[in-house]
Short mmCIF file of C-alpha atoms in Angstrom, two decimals:
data_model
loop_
_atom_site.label_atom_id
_atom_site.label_comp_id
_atom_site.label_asym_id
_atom_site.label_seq_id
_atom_site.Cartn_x
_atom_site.Cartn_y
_atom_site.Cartn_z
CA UNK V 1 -8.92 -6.62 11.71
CA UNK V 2 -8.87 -3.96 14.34
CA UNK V 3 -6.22 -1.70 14.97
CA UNK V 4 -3.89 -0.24 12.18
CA UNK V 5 -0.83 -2.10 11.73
CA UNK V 6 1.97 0.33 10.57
CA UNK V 7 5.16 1.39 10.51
CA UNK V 8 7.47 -0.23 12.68
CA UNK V 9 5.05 -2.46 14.40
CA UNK V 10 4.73 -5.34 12.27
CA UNK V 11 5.26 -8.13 14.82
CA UNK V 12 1.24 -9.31 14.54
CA UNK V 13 2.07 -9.71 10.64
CA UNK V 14 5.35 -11.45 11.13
CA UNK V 15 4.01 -13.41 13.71
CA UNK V 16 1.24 -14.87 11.58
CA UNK V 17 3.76 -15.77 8.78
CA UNK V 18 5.97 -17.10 11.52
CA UNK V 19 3.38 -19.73 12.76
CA UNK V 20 2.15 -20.73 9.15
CA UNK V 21 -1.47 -18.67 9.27
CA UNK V 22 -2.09 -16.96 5.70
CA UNK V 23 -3.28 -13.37 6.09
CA UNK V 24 -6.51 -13.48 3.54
CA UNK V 25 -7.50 -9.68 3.72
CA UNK V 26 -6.47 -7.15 5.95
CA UNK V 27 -9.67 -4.51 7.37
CA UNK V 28 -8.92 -1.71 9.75
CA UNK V 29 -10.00 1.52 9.51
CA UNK V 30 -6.96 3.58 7.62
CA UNK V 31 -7.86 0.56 4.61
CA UNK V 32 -11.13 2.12 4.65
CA UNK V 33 -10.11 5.75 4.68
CA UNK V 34 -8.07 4.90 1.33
CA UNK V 35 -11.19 3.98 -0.31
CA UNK V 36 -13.35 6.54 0.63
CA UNK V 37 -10.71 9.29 -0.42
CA UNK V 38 -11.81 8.86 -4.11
CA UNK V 39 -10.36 10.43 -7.04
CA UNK V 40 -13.17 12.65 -7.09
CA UNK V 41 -12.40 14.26 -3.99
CA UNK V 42 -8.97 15.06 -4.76
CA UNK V 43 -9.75 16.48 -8.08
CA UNK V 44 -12.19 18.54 -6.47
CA UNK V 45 -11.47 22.79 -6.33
CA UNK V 46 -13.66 22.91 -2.82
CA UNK V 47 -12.11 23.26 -0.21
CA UNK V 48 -9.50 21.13 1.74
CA UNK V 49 -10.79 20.94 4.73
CA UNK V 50 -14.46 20.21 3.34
CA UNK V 51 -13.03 16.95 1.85
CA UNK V 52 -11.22 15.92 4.79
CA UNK V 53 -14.09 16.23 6.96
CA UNK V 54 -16.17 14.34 3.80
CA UNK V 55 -14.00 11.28 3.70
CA UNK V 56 -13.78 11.15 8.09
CA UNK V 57 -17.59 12.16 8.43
CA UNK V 58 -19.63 11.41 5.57
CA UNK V 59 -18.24 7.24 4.60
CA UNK V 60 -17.93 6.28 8.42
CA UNK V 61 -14.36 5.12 8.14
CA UNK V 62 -12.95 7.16 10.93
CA UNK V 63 -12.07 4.20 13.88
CA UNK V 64 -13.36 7.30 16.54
CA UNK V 65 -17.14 5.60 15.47
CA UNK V 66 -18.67 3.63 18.27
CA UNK V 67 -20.09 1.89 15.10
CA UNK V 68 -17.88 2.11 12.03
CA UNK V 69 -20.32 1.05 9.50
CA UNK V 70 -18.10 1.12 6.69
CA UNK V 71 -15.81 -1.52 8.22
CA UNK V 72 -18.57 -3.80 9.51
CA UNK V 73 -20.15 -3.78 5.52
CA UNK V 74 -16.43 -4.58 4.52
CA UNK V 75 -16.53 -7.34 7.05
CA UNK V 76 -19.83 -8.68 5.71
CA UNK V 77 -18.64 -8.15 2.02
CA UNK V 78 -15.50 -10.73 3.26
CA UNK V 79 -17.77 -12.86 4.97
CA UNK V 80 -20.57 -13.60 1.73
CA UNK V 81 -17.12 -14.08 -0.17
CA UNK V 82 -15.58 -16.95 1.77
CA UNK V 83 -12.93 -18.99 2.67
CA UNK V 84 -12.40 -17.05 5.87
CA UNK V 85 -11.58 -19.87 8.58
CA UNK V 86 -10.89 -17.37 11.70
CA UNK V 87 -10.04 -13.73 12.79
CA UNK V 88 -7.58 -11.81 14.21
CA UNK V 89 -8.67 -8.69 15.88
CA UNK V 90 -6.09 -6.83 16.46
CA UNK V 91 -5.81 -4.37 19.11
CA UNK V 92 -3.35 -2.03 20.49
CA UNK V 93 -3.27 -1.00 23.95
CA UNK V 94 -4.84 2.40 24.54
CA UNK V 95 -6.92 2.53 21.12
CA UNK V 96 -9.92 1.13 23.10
CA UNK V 97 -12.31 2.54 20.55
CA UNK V 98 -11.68 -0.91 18.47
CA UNK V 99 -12.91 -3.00 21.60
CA UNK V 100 -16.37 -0.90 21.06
CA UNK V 101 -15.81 -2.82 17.69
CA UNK V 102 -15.23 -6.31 18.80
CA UNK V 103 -18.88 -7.78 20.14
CA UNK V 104 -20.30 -6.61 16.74
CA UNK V 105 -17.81 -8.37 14.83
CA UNK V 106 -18.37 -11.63 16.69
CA UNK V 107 -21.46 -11.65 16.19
CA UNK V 108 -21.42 -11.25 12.23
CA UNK V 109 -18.99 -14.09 12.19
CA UNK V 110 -20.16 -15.91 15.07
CA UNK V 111 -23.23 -16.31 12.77
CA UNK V 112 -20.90 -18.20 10.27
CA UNK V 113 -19.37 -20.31 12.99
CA UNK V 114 -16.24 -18.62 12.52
CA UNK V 115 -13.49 -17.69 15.51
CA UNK V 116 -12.66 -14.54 16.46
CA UNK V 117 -9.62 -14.26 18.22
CA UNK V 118 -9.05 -10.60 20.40
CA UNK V 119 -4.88 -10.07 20.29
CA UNK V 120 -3.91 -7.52 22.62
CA UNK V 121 -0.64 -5.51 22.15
CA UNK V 122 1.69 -2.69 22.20
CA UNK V 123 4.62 -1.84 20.14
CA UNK V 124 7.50 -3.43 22.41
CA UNK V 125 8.69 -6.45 21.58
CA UNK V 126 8.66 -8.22 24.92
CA UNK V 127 5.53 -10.06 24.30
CA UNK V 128 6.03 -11.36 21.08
CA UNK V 129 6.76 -15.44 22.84
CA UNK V 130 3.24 -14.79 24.51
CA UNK V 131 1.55 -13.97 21.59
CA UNK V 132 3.23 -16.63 19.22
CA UNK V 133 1.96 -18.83 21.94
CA UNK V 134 -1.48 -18.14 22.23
CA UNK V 135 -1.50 -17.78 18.25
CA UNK V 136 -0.49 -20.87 18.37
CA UNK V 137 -3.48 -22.19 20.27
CA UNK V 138 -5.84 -20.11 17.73
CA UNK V 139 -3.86 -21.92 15.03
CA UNK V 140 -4.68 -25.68 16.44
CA UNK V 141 -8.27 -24.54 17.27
CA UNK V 142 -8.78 -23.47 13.66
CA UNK V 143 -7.68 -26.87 12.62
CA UNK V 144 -9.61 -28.78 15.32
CA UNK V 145 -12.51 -26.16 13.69
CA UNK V 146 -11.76 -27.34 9.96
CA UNK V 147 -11.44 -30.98 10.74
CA UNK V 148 -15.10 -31.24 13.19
CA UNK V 149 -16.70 -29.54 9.70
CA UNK V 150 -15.05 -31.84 7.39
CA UNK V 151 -15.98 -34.93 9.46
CA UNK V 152 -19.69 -33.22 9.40
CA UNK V 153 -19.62 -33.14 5.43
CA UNK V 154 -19.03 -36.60 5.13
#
């Protein structure tokens, strides 16, 4: 979750793979603004500019939301589905309009009892040994996580 991971920044992806995390589902707001767009917009005679500003305005996808409710019902819809186990919300440095993001989204899985981890990063490559690191640390908390609610089941 959190910031768009594109084009050539694909360290946090790699990175999961890397350590042995699966990525279930992938939400950020360009995701969103693919669904919105439907076909019904594009076949539409109106106006370009009326459907752009339809798809950023009127389905709350753009990330420039304080509260991108769009995203947050994705969340949920993840969330009622299951087998989520932890988060990754991913953020790069200077888009601080997914931090406004963050506290909501703890709380919706915080409700669940399930981590959410806050990855900071840019697109340099230096930090990638830091990151694996503390990745790492989500990784063994996740399993410390699955084991306390297995031991609880029986």
């Amino acid at each position: 979750m959190g910031s768009p991971v594109v084009l050539p920044n694909y360290k946090i992806p790699f990175l999961i793979g890397d350590i042995g995390l699966t990525i279930g589902a992938t939400l950020d707001s360009s995701i969103q603004k693919i669904y919105a767009s439907s076909s019904r917009h594009k076949a539409s005679k109106r106006d370009p500019f009326t459907a752009i500003i339809e798809t950023h305005y009127r389905y709350d996808c753009s990330a420039a939301y304080a509260q991108n409710e769009m995203l947050f019902h994705s969340a949920r819809w993840h969330l009622e589905q299951g087998g989520i186990d932890g988060v990754v919300f991913h953020v790069l440095k200077g888009q601080i309009e997914y931090d406004f993001e963050l506290e909501r989204f703890e709380q919706l899985f915080g409700t669940a009892t399930i981590p959410v981890f806050r990855l900071e990063t840019d697109y340099q490559y230096q930090d990638v040994e830091q990151l694996r690191i503390r990745m790492e640390a989500f990784m063994e908390m996740l399993a410390h996580h699955r084991y306390r609610e297995e031991k609880r089941a029986v």
